[in-house]
Coordinates of C-alpha atoms in Angstrom, one line a residue:
M1052 CA -19.5 83.8 -15.6
K1053 CA -19.7 83.5 -11.8
V1054 CA -22.7 81.3 -12.2
I1055 CA -20.8 79.0 -14.5
K1056 CA -17.8 78.8 -12.1
Y1057 CA -20.2 78.1 -9.2
F1058 CA -21.9 75.3 -11.1
A1059 CA -18.6 73.8 -12.1
L1060 CA -17.4 73.9 -8.5
S1061 CA -20.6 72.4 -7.2
L1062 CA -20.4 69.6 -9.8
L1063 CA -16.8 68.8 -8.8
I1064 CA -17.7 68.7 -5.1
C1065 CA -20.6 66.3 -5.9
L1066 CA -18.4 64.1 -8.0
C1067 CA -15.8 64.0 -5.2
A1068 CA -18.4 63.2 -2.7
C1069 CA -19.8 60.4 -4.8
N1070 CA -16.3 59.0 -5.4
D1071 CA -15.6 59.2 -1.6
D1072 CA -18.9 57.5 -0.9
D1073 CA -18.1 54.7 -3.4
D1074 CA -14.6 54.3 -1.9
N1075 CA -16.1 54.1 1.6
R1076 CA -18.6 51.5 0.5
N1077 CA -15.9 49.5 -1.2
S1078 CA -13.7 49.8 1.9
E1079 CA -16.5 48.4 4.0
A1080 CA -16.4 45.0 2.2
P1081 CA -15.8 42.3 4.7
D1082 CA -12.8 40.0 4.5
N1083 CA -15.1 37.1 3.5
A1084 CA -16.6 38.9 0.5
V1085 CA -16.3 36.8 -2.7
E1086 CA -15.8 37.6 -6.3
L1087 CA -18.9 37.9 -8.5
Q1088 CA -19.0 35.0 -10.9
I1089 CA -21.4 33.8 -13.6
D1090 CA -21.7 30.7 -15.6
T1091 CA -20.8 32.4 -18.9
N1092 CA -19.3 35.7 -19.8
E1093 CA -20.1 35.6 -23.5
I1094 CA -23.3 34.4 -25.2
N1095 CA -25.1 34.3 -28.6
I1096 CA -28.8 35.1 -28.6
A1097 CA -31.1 35.1 -31.7
Q1098 CA -33.0 38.3 -32.0
G1099 CA -36.4 38.0 -30.3
D1100 CA -35.1 35.1 -28.1
T1101 CA -34.4 35.0 -24.4
R1102 CA -31.6 33.3 -22.5
I1103 CA -30.8 32.8 -18.8
I1104 CA -27.5 33.4 -17.1
N1105 CA -26.8 32.1 -13.6
I1106 CA -24.9 33.9 -10.9
T1107 CA -22.7 31.2 -9.4
S1108 CA -20.9 33.3 -6.7
G1109 CA -21.5 36.7 -5.3
N1110 CA -22.6 38.8 -2.2
G1111 CA -26.3 39.4 -2.9
D1112 CA -28.4 42.5 -3.7
Y1113 CA -27.7 42.1 -7.4
V1114 CA -28.3 44.9 -9.9
V1115 CA -28.2 44.3 -13.7
T1116 CA -27.7 47.0 -16.3
S1117 CA -27.6 46.8 -20.1
A1118 CA -25.2 49.3 -21.7
N1119 CA -27.0 48.7 -25.1
E1120 CA -30.7 48.4 -24.5
E1121 CA -31.3 48.7 -28.2
V1122 CA -29.5 45.4 -28.6
V1123 CA -30.3 43.5 -25.4
T1124 CA -32.4 44.0 -22.3
A1125 CA -31.7 42.5 -18.9
E1126 CA -33.7 41.6 -15.8
I1127 CA -32.6 40.2 -12.5
D1128 CA -34.5 37.6 -10.5
G1129 CA -32.6 36.3 -7.5
N1130 CA -29.5 34.6 -8.8
T1131 CA -30.6 34.5 -12.4
V1132 CA -30.3 37.1 -15.2
K1133 CA -32.8 37.1 -18.0
L1134 CA -31.4 38.4 -21.3
T1135 CA -33.6 39.2 -24.3
A1136 CA -32.2 40.1 -27.7
V1137 CA -34.0 43.0 -29.3
K1138 CA -35.1 42.5 -32.9
G1139 CA -33.3 44.9 -35.2
Q1140 CA -30.2 45.2 -37.2
N1141 CA -28.5 41.9 -37.8
N1142 CA -25.1 41.0 -36.1
A1143 CA -25.3 43.5 -33.2
Q1144 CA -23.3 43.4 -29.9
G1145 CA -24.2 44.6 -26.4
V1146 CA -22.7 44.5 -23.0
V1147 CA -24.6 43.7 -19.7
Y1148 CA -23.1 44.5 -16.3
I1149 CA -24.0 42.8 -13.0
N1150 CA -23.1 44.4 -9.6
D1151 CA -23.6 43.1 -6.0
K1152 CA -23.8 45.0 -2.7
Y1153 CA -20.0 45.2 -2.3
F1154 CA -19.7 46.6 -5.9
K1155 CA -18.2 43.4 -7.2
R1156 CA -18.8 43.3 -11.0
A1157 CA -19.2 40.8 -13.8
K1158 CA -19.6 41.6 -17.5
I1159 CA -21.5 39.7 -20.2
L1160 CA -20.8 40.2 -23.9
V1161 CA -23.9 39.5 -25.9
H1162 CA -23.9 38.8 -29.7
T1163 CA -27.3 39.0 -31.5
A1164 CA -28.4 38.2 -35.0
A1165 CA -31.5 37.6 -36.9
E1166 CA -30.3 34.1 -37.5
F1167 CA -27.2 32.2 -36.5
D1168 CA -25.5 29.2 -38.1
L1169 CA -25.8 26.2 -35.8
K1170 CA -22.2 25.3 -34.7
L1171 CA -20.9 22.9 -32.1
N1172 CA -17.7 22.9 -30.1
K1173 CA -16.8 19.5 -31.6
T1174 CA -18.4 17.1 -34.0
L1175 CA -16.3 13.9 -33.7
F1176 CA -15.6 12.1 -30.4
T1177 CA -14.0 8.8 -29.5
L1178 CA -15.2 7.4 -26.2
Y1179 CA -14.0 4.4 -24.1
S1180 CA -16.9 2.8 -22.4
Q1181 CA -16.4 1.8 -18.7
V1182 CA -13.3 3.9 -18.5
E1183 CA -13.7 6.7 -16.0
G1184 CA -12.7 10.0 -17.4
A1185 CA -12.8 8.8 -21.0
D1186 CA -16.3 7.5 -21.4
E1187 CA -18.1 10.9 -21.5
A1188 CA -18.2 13.9 -23.8
L1189 CA -19.7 17.3 -23.2
I1190 CA -21.1 18.8 -26.4
K1191 CA -21.6 22.6 -26.3
I1192 CA -23.6 24.6 -28.9
Y1193 CA -21.3 27.4 -29.9
T1194 CA -23.8 29.3 -32.0
G1195 CA -27.5 28.7 -32.8
N1196 CA -31.0 30.1 -32.6
G1197 CA -32.4 28.4 -29.5
G1198 CA -35.2 25.9 -29.2
Y1199 CA -32.8 23.0 -29.6
S1200 CA -33.8 19.3 -30.0
L1201 CA -31.8 16.1 -30.4
E1202 CA -32.2 13.0 -32.5
V1203 CA -30.0 10.0 -31.6
I1204 CA -29.2 7.5 -34.2
D1205 CA -27.7 4.5 -32.2
E1206 CA -28.3 1.1 -33.8
N1207 CA -25.6 -0.4 -31.6
K1208 CA -27.1 1.0 -28.4
C1209 CA -23.6 2.2 -27.4
V1210 CA -24.4 5.6 -25.9
E1211 CA -26.6 7.3 -23.4
V1212 CA -27.5 11.0 -23.9
D1213 CA -28.3 13.4 -21.0
Q1214 CA -30.0 16.5 -22.4
S1215 CA -31.2 17.9 -19.1
T1216 CA -28.9 20.9 -19.5
L1217 CA -29.7 21.5 -23.1
E1218 CA -32.3 24.3 -22.6
D1219 CA -30.5 26.2 -19.8
T1220 CA -26.8 25.9 -20.8
E1221 CA -27.0 24.8 -24.5
T1222 CA -24.9 21.7 -23.6
F1223 CA -25.6 18.0 -23.4
T1224 CA -23.6 15.0 -22.3
V1225 CA -23.0 11.7 -24.1
K1226 CA -21.7 8.6 -22.3
G1227 CA -20.3 5.5 -24.0
I1228 CA -21.8 2.3 -22.6
G1229 CA -20.8 -0.3 -25.3
Q1230 CA -19.0 -1.0 -28.5
G1231 CA -20.1 0.8 -31.7
N1232 CA -20.9 4.0 -33.6
A1233 CA -23.6 6.5 -33.1
E1234 CA -24.7 9.9 -34.5
I1235 CA -26.6 12.8 -32.9
K1236 CA -28.5 15.4 -35.0
V1237 CA -29.0 18.8 -33.3
T1238 CA -31.8 21.0 -34.6
D1239 CA -32.7 24.6 -33.5
Q1240 CA -35.9 26.5 -33.9
K1241 CA -34.8 28.0 -37.2
G1242 CA -34.4 24.5 -38.7
K1243 CA -30.6 24.7 -38.6
E1244 CA -28.9 21.3 -38.2
A1245 CA -25.5 20.1 -36.9
F1246 CA -24.2 16.5 -36.3
V1247 CA -22.1 14.8 -33.8
N1248 CA -20.4 11.5 -34.7
L1249 CA -19.4 9.1 -31.9
N1250 CA -17.0 6.2 -32.0
V1251 CA -17.3 4.1 -28.8
I1252 CA -14.7 1.6 -27.9
A1253 CA -15.3 -1.0 -25.3
P1254 CA -12.0 -2.0 -23.6
K1255 CA -11.2 -5.6 -23.4
Q1256 CA -12.1 -7.3 -20.1
I1257 CA -9.1 -8.6 -18.1
T1258 CA -9.1 -12.4 -18.1
T1259 CA -6.4 -14.8 -16.8
D1260 CA -5.7 -18.5 -16.9
A1261 CA -6.6 -18.7 -13.2
D1262 CA -10.1 -17.2 -13.5
E1263 CA -11.9 -20.5 -13.4
N1264 CA -9.8 -22.7 -11.1
G1265 CA -7.9 -20.2 -9.0
V1266 CA -4.3 -20.7 -7.8
L1267 CA -3.3 -23.7 -5.6
I1268 CA 0.2 -23.7 -4.1
K1269 CA 1.2 -26.8 -2.1
A1270 CA 4.1 -25.3 -0.3
N1271 CA 4.3 -22.5 2.3
Q1272 CA 6.6 -20.4 0.1
G1273 CA 5.8 -22.0 -3.2
S1274 CA 5.2 -19.9 -6.3
Q1275 CA 2.9 -20.0 -9.3
Q1276 CA 2.5 -17.8 -12.4
V1277 CA -0.8 -16.4 -13.4
K1278 CA -0.9 -15.5 -17.1
I1279 CA -3.1 -12.5 -18.3
L1280 CA -4.9 -13.6 -21.4
T1281 CA -6.8 -10.4 -22.4
G1282 CA -6.8 -6.8 -21.2
N1283 CA -5.5 -3.4 -22.1
G1284 CA -1.9 -3.4 -20.9
E1285 CA -0.1 -1.7 -18.0
Y1286 CA -1.3 -4.2 -15.5
K1287 CA -1.2 -3.4 -11.8
I1288 CA -2.4 -5.0 -8.6
Q1289 CA -5.6 -3.3 -7.4
D1290 CA -6.5 -5.4 -4.4
A1291 CA -3.6 -7.5 -3.0
G1292 CA -5.7 -9.6 -0.7
D1293 CA -4.2 -10.8 2.5
S1294 CA -0.5 -9.7 2.3
K1295 CA 0.4 -12.1 5.2
T1296 CA -0.7 -15.0 3.0
I1297 CA 0.8 -14.1 -0.4
R1298 CA 3.3 -11.9 -2.1
L1299 CA 2.4 -10.6 -5.6
E1300 CA 4.7 -9.3 -8.4
V1301 CA 3.7 -8.2 -11.9
Y1302 CA 6.0 -8.8 -14.9
G1303 CA 4.3 -7.6 -18.1
N1304 CA 1.4 -10.1 -18.7
V1305 CA 2.4 -12.4 -15.9
V1306 CA 1.7 -12.2 -12.1
K1307 CA 3.9 -14.2 -9.8
V1308 CA 2.1 -15.4 -6.8
T1309 CA 4.3 -16.5 -3.9
G1310 CA 3.0 -18.1 -0.7
R1311 CA 3.9 -16.8 2.8
K1312 CA 1.8 -19.1 5.0
P1313 CA -1.1 -21.5 4.7
G1314 CA -4.4 -19.8 4.1
E1315 CA -6.9 -18.5 1.5
T1316 CA -7.2 -15.1 -0.1
S1317 CA -7.8 -13.4 -3.5
F1318 CA -6.5 -10.5 -5.5
T1319 CA -7.6 -8.3 -8.4
L1320 CA -5.8 -6.6 -11.3
T1321 CA -6.4 -3.3 -13.1
D1322 CA -5.1 -2.1 -16.5
A1323 CA -4.5 1.0 -18.6
K1324 CA -8.2 1.4 -19.3
G1325 CA -9.3 1.1 -15.7
Q1326 CA -10.7 -2.4 -16.2
V1327 CA -10.8 -4.6 -13.1
S1328 CA -10.4 -8.4 -13.2
Q1329 CA -12.6 -10.8 -11.4
P1330 CA -11.2 -11.8 -8.0
I1331 CA -8.5 -14.5 -8.5
Q1332 CA -8.7 -17.0 -5.7
V1333 CA -5.5 -18.2 -4.1
K1334 CA -5.1 -21.1 -1.7
I1335 CA -1.8 -21.9 0.1
A1336 CA -2.3 -25.5 1.2
P1337 CA 1.0 -27.4 1.9
D1338 CA 0.5 -31.1 1.5
K1339 CA 3.3 -31.9 4.0
R1340 CA 5.7 -30.2 6.4
W1341 CA 9.4 -29.9 5.5
Y1342 CA 12.6 -29.2 7.3
M1343 CA 15.8 -27.6 6.0
D1344 CA 18.8 -29.9 5.9
L1345 CA 21.6 -27.4 6.4
G1346 CA 24.3 -30.0 6.7
K1347 CA 27.8 -28.4 6.6
E1348 CA 27.0 -26.2 3.6
Y1349 CA 24.2 -23.8 4.6
A1350 CA 23.2 -21.5 7.4
V1351 CA 20.5 -18.9 8.2
W1352 CA 20.7 -15.5 9.8
T1353 CA 18.7 -12.4 10.5
H1354 CA 19.2 -8.8 11.8
F1355 CA 16.7 -7.1 13.9
G1356 CA 17.6 -3.8 12.3
E1357 CA 15.8 -5.1 9.2
M1358 CA 12.4 -5.5 10.9
T1359 CA 9.6 -3.8 9.0
G1360 CA 5.8 -3.3 9.3
D1361 CA 3.3 -0.9 10.7
G1362 CA 3.8 -2.3 14.2
L1363 CA 7.6 -1.7 14.2
G1364 CA 7.4 1.4 16.3
A1365 CA 5.3 -0.3 18.9
I1366 CA 7.5 -3.4 19.2
K1367 CA 10.7 -1.3 19.4
T1368 CA 9.1 0.6 22.3
A1369 CA 8.0 -2.6 24.0
T1370 CA 11.5 -4.0 23.8
N1371 CA 13.6 -0.8 24.3
D1372 CA 14.9 -1.1 20.7
F1373 CA 15.5 -4.9 21.0
K1374 CA 17.4 -4.7 24.3
L1375 CA 15.7 -7.6 26.1
K1376 CA 15.7 -7.8 29.9
K1377 CA 13.8 -11.1 29.5
M1378 CA 14.3 -13.4 26.6
T1379 CA 13.6 -16.9 25.3
W1380 CA 15.3 -18.5 22.3
E1381 CA 13.9 -21.7 20.8
L1382 CA 15.2 -24.0 18.1
V1383 CA 13.9 -27.3 16.8
A1384 CA 16.9 -29.1 15.3
R1385 CA 18.4 -32.4 14.5
I1386 CA 22.1 -32.6 15.0
D1387 CA 23.6 -35.1 12.6
G1388 CA 27.3 -34.6 13.4
M1389 CA 29.7 -33.1 15.9
N1390 CA 31.8 -30.0 15.1
W1391 CA 34.1 -27.6 16.9
L1392 CA 32.1 -24.8 18.4
Q1393 CA 29.1 -25.7 16.2
T1394 CA 26.6 -22.8 16.2
F1395 CA 23.2 -23.5 17.5
M1396 CA 21.9 -20.0 17.8
G1397 CA 23.3 -16.6 18.8
K1398 CA 25.4 -13.6 18.3
E1399 CA 29.1 -14.3 17.8
G1400 CA 31.4 -12.3 20.2
Y1401 CA 28.5 -11.2 22.3
F1402 CA 26.0 -13.9 23.3
I1403 CA 25.9 -17.2 21.6
L1404 CA 24.8 -20.8 22.3
R1405 CA 27.2 -23.2 20.7
G1406 CA 28.9 -26.6 20.9
G1407 CA 32.0 -27.4 22.9
D1408 CA 35.6 -27.2 21.8
W1409 CA 36.9 -30.6 22.9
E1410 CA 38.0 -32.7 19.8
N1411 CA 35.2 -31.3 17.5
N1412 CA 32.8 -31.4 20.4
K1413 CA 33.3 -35.1 20.9
G1414 CA 31.5 -34.9 24.2
R1415 CA 28.3 -33.4 22.7
Q1416 CA 28.4 -30.4 25.1
M1417 CA 26.7 -27.0 24.8
E1418 CA 28.2 -23.7 25.8
L1419 CA 26.7 -20.2 26.4
V1420 CA 29.5 -17.7 25.8
G1421 CA 29.4 -13.9 26.2
T1422 CA 31.6 -10.9 25.3
N1423 CA 35.4 -11.8 25.4
D1424 CA 34.5 -15.1 27.2
K1425 CA 33.6 -13.1 30.3
L1426 CA 30.5 -15.3 30.4
K1427 CA 31.2 -18.9 29.7
L1428 CA 28.9 -21.7 30.8
R1429 CA 29.2 -25.3 29.8
T1430 CA 27.0 -28.4 30.2
G1431 CA 28.2 -31.9 30.9
H1432 CA 28.7 -34.5 28.2
G1433 CA 25.8 -35.8 26.2
A1434 CA 23.7 -32.7 26.3
F1435 CA 22.1 -33.6 23.0
E1436 CA 21.7 -36.8 20.9
L1437 CA 22.9 -37.2 17.3
G1438 CA 20.4 -38.0 14.6
K1439 CA 17.4 -37.2 16.7
W1440 CA 15.2 -34.2 16.7
S1441 CA 15.5 -31.9 19.7
H1442 CA 13.8 -28.8 21.1
I1443 CA 16.4 -26.5 22.4
A1444 CA 15.4 -23.5 24.5
L1445 CA 17.4 -20.8 26.3
V1446 CA 15.4 -18.7 28.8
V1447 CA 17.2 -15.6 30.1
D1448 CA 16.1 -13.5 33.0
G1449 CA 18.2 -10.3 33.4
S1450 CA 16.9 -9.6 36.9
K1451 CA 18.6 -12.7 38.4
G1452 CA 22.1 -12.3 39.9
K1453 CA 25.1 -13.1 37.7
D1454 CA 26.2 -16.0 39.9
D1455 CA 22.8 -17.5 40.0
Y1456 CA 23.6 -18.7 36.4
N1457 CA 21.4 -21.8 36.4
E1458 CA 18.4 -19.6 37.1
K1459 CA 19.5 -16.6 35.0
Y1460 CA 20.3 -18.6 31.9
K1461 CA 18.0 -21.7 31.9
L1462 CA 18.8 -24.3 29.2
Y1463 CA 16.1 -26.8 28.2
I1464 CA 16.4 -29.8 26.0
N1465 CA 13.1 -31.4 25.0
G1466 CA 11.4 -29.6 27.9
K1467 CA 13.9 -30.6 30.6
Q1468 CA 16.4 -28.2 32.2
V1469 CA 20.0 -29.0 31.6
K1470 CA 22.4 -27.6 34.2
W1471 CA 25.6 -25.7 33.5
D1472 CA 27.6 -28.1 35.6
D1473 CA 30.9 -28.7 33.7
S1474 CA 32.4 -25.2 34.1
H1475 CA 31.3 -21.7 34.6
K1476 CA 32.6 -18.1 34.3
T1477 CA 30.4 -15.1 35.1
D1478 CA 32.7 -12.1 35.0
I1479 CA 30.0 -10.2 33.1
D1480 CA 26.4 -9.6 34.2
Y1481 CA 23.8 -9.4 31.4
T1482 CA 20.9 -7.4 32.7
E1483 CA 19.7 -7.2 29.1
V1484 CA 20.6 -8.7 25.8
D1485 CA 20.9 -6.4 22.8
L1486 CA 19.7 -8.3 19.7
C1487 CA 21.5 -5.8 17.4
A1488 CA 24.9 -6.0 19.1
G1489 CA 27.8 -8.3 18.6
N1490 CA 30.2 -9.4 15.8
D1491 CA 29.1 -10.5 12.4
G1492 CA 27.5 -7.2 11.9
G1493 CA 25.1 -7.7 14.8
R1494 CA 23.4 -10.7 13.1
V1495 CA 21.6 -13.5 14.9
S1496 CA 22.7 -16.7 13.2
I1497 CA 21.9 -20.4 13.2
G1498 CA 24.4 -22.8 11.7
K1499 CA 27.5 -20.6 11.3
A1500 CA 29.7 -17.9 13.0
S1501 CA 32.4 -15.6 11.9
D1502 CA 35.3 -18.0 11.0
N1503 CA 33.2 -20.1 8.7
K1504 CA 34.1 -23.4 10.5
R1505 CA 31.4 -23.4 13.1
F1506 CA 28.6 -25.0 11.0
L1507 CA 25.8 -26.8 12.7
D1508 CA 26.0 -30.0 10.7
G1509 CA 22.3 -30.8 11.0
A1510 CA 18.8 -29.8 10.1
I1511 CA 16.3 -27.2 11.4
L1512 CA 12.6 -27.0 11.6
E1513 CA 11.6 -23.9 13.5
A1514 CA 13.1 -21.1 15.5
R1515 CA 11.5 -18.5 17.8
I1516 CA 12.6 -15.4 19.8
W1517 CA 10.5 -14.0 22.6
Y1518 CA 10.9 -10.9 24.8
V1519 CA 9.4 -12.8 27.8
C1520 CA 10.6 -15.8 29.8
R1521 CA 8.6 -18.8 28.7
T1522 CA 7.8 -21.4 31.4
E1523 CA 8.8 -25.0 31.3
E1524 CA 5.1 -25.9 30.7
Q1525 CA 4.8 -23.5 27.8
L1526 CA 8.0 -24.9 26.2
K1527 CA 6.8 -28.5 26.4
A1528 CA 3.3 -27.7 25.1
N1529 CA 4.5 -25.8 22.0
A1530 CA 7.8 -27.5 21.3
W1531 CA 7.0 -29.1 17.9
N1532 CA 4.2 -26.8 16.9
L1533 CA 3.2 -23.4 18.2
Q1534 CA -0.2 -24.2 19.5
E1535 CA -1.0 -20.8 21.1
V1536 CA -3.0 -18.2 19.3
N1537 CA -1.7 -14.6 19.6
P1538 CA 0.8 -15.5 22.3
V1539 CA 2.2 -12.7 24.4
G1540 CA 5.8 -11.7 23.8
L1541 CA 6.5 -13.4 20.5
L1542 CA 9.1 -11.2 18.8
A1543 CA 10.0 -13.4 15.8
R1544 CA 9.2 -16.9 14.5
W1545 CA 10.5 -18.8 11.5
D1546 CA 9.0 -22.0 10.2
F1547 CA 11.7 -23.5 7.9
S1548 CA 9.1 -25.5 6.1
A1549 CA 9.2 -23.4 3.0
G1550 CA 9.1 -26.4 0.7
A1551 CA 10.2 -24.5 -2.4
P1552 CA 13.5 -23.0 -3.7
T1553 CA 14.0 -19.7 -1.8
S1554 CA 16.7 -17.4 -0.4
Y1555 CA 14.7 -16.4 2.7
I1556 CA 12.3 -17.7 5.2
E1557 CA 9.1 -15.8 6.0
D1558 CA 8.3 -14.4 9.5
G1559 CA 5.6 -16.5 11.0
T1560 CA 4.5 -14.3 13.9
N1561 CA 1.3 -13.4 12.0
S1562 CA 1.6 -9.9 13.5
D1563 CA 1.9 -6.4 12.1
H1564 CA 5.7 -6.5 12.2
E1565 CA 7.9 -8.9 10.3
L1566 CA 11.5 -10.0 10.1
L1567 CA 12.8 -12.2 7.3
M1568 CA 15.5 -14.9 7.9
H1569 CA 18.2 -15.0 5.2
I1570 CA 19.7 -18.2 3.8
S1571 CA 23.4 -18.2 3.0
K1572 CA 26.3 -20.6 2.5
Y1573 CA 28.6 -21.5 5.4
D1574 CA 31.4 -19.4 4.0
S1575 CA 29.5 -16.2 3.1
W1576 CA 26.7 -14.0 4.4
N1577 CA 25.3 -13.4 0.9
D1578 CA 21.8 -14.6 0.2
T1579 CA 21.7 -17.8 -1.7
E1580 CA 18.9 -20.0 -3.0
F1581 CA 18.3 -23.1 -0.9
P1582 CA 17.6 -25.9 -3.3
I1583 CA 14.3 -27.9 -3.2
T1584 CA 16.4 -31.1 -2.9
R1585 CA 17.5 -30.0 0.6
F1586 CA 13.9 -29.7 1.9
V1587 CA 12.9 -33.0 3.5
E1588 CA 9.5 -34.2 4.8
A1589 CA 9.3 -33.7 8.6
P1590 CA 7.6 -36.1 11.0
I1591 CA 4.0 -35.4 11.5
E1592 CA 4.0 -35.8 15.3
S1593 CA 6.6 -34.7 17.8
P1594 CA 9.4 -37.2 18.1
F1595 CA 10.1 -36.0 21.7
K1596 CA 7.8 -35.7 24.6

C-alpha cells in the first residue's frame, strides 16, 4: 500500500513538473510570436495516396503527430507536411497535429476512402472578360482520388486555364478572354469525371460620336455634347485631362464638354464593367475674340471668399488673407454713356472707383471713394472718352503717406497717369485694402453698386487684380492682352471673351487657384445667363497706344 501511495505521489509530482515546464515554455514566447497557420485544415485523401499541406505561418521547429496512424501517417519537411492515407477500411477519419517551438498548434482533419466521387465546388460559371474581379473563377476539387487532369473544350477560344496549382492544392483558375462558351472536363486517377461549364460575356466597348473627329469648340466657354453610342452603363470620367482647359459633366449617356480657355487636351470614360474608352480629343480654339456689352442691364461681380484650388492656402498666406498693402486694378472697357456714380470697379462703401455725381457725370470724371467718404479723390473733366476703348488702371501703394495721394493712388488711363486734381479728401489712410470688406456683402463689382442705379453703361473686355504695384511700362505693354508668362503677383484675371451663353466668367490666371466672376442683372446679385447676342467681336489690335 505504501508503495502504491509513493508511486501515485511521484506521478503527480512529475505531472505537475511537466505542466509547470510547459507553462514556462509557453510564457517564454516573445511578443512577436505568430499563430501557426496552414493552407487547409480539412482534406480528402484516397487510400494509398499522398498529399502535401503547406505551413503558411508559424515559428519554426515544427513537429507533426498523427493521432490515428492506422488511418493516416504524417511527415514534416521544413514548412511542408506529407500526409499518406493508409489502405484499409473505407471511409475512415484521422487527425494530424502540428506544433511549433512556442507550442502554437494547428489541426488537420483527414478523410480517407478507397475511392471518392469526384466533386467540384461549382460546376457553372459566368465570367465577364476584361472586367477586373469578374473575369476569373477559381475551381476547387472538393472530393476526388488524386492524379487529376483537365481537358478544355473551347471552340470560341474564350478562356485561358491556369492549372499550375492543380497538383499541390487541387485547384485551377479559369480566365475569360472573349465572348463564348467553354467546358472543362476534370478526370482523376480512378477515372472519375466532373465537368465545369463556362459562359463568358465580353462587355461592350465604349464608343462615342466623337471618337473619330474629337471635339472642337470655337469659343472660350463654349459647350458641346458627346453622345455615348455603346457601353455598359453607369458612365464616369476616368481621366479628365487638363482641368484648366475644359470642364466635364456626365448626364446618363451624354458628356457635356465646356471650354475654360484655349488649348488642347483629351479625356476618357469608364463604365459599370470597367471598360475604358479611347482618349477623346478636345480642342478649344476660339475663332475670334469677344467682349461683353453690359449696357445698362448687366453687371459682373466676384468675392474673394469664394476662391478655390490647391494653391488657395499659399495665396492667402502671400496676401495676408487678401489684405493687400500693394495692389493694382485693371479694367479694359468702353464707356458708351454717362451715368451718376457709374461703377467702374470696386467695393461699395469701402474702396471704389466710380464716375462723378454732377448731372449724371456730365463732366466724364472719375472718383476714388473710401469708407464714409473719408477718402474722396476726383479727376478733372474728360478723364475718359465715350464710345472708345480704354485701359483703366489703379495702382495703390499702402506705404505712401495719405496726403501723397497722387503717388499712393495712381490712376492710369491708356498708360498715362491722370491726376486727382479736381478735389481731394484724405481723412482715412489705407495702409492696406481688404478685398473681402465693404458693403454689398464684400463683393468686388464692375458695372453696378448697391442702389441699382450706378450701372456702367458700357462694355468690358478684361479685368485683372494684382497684389503688387505694376509699373507704367508694364501697364502699357500688357494693356490689351496680357503678354507676360507666369507674371509675378497676378491674383485674379477675367477675360470676358466667353463667346457663349454663360452665367459666369472663368478665372484666367492659369494658376493653381481660381476665382469665378459672376454675371448678374443691374438690379440683383443673382446669377443670370448672359445671352450670346450680347457678346460682340472685339478689335484684333489694341485701339489705344
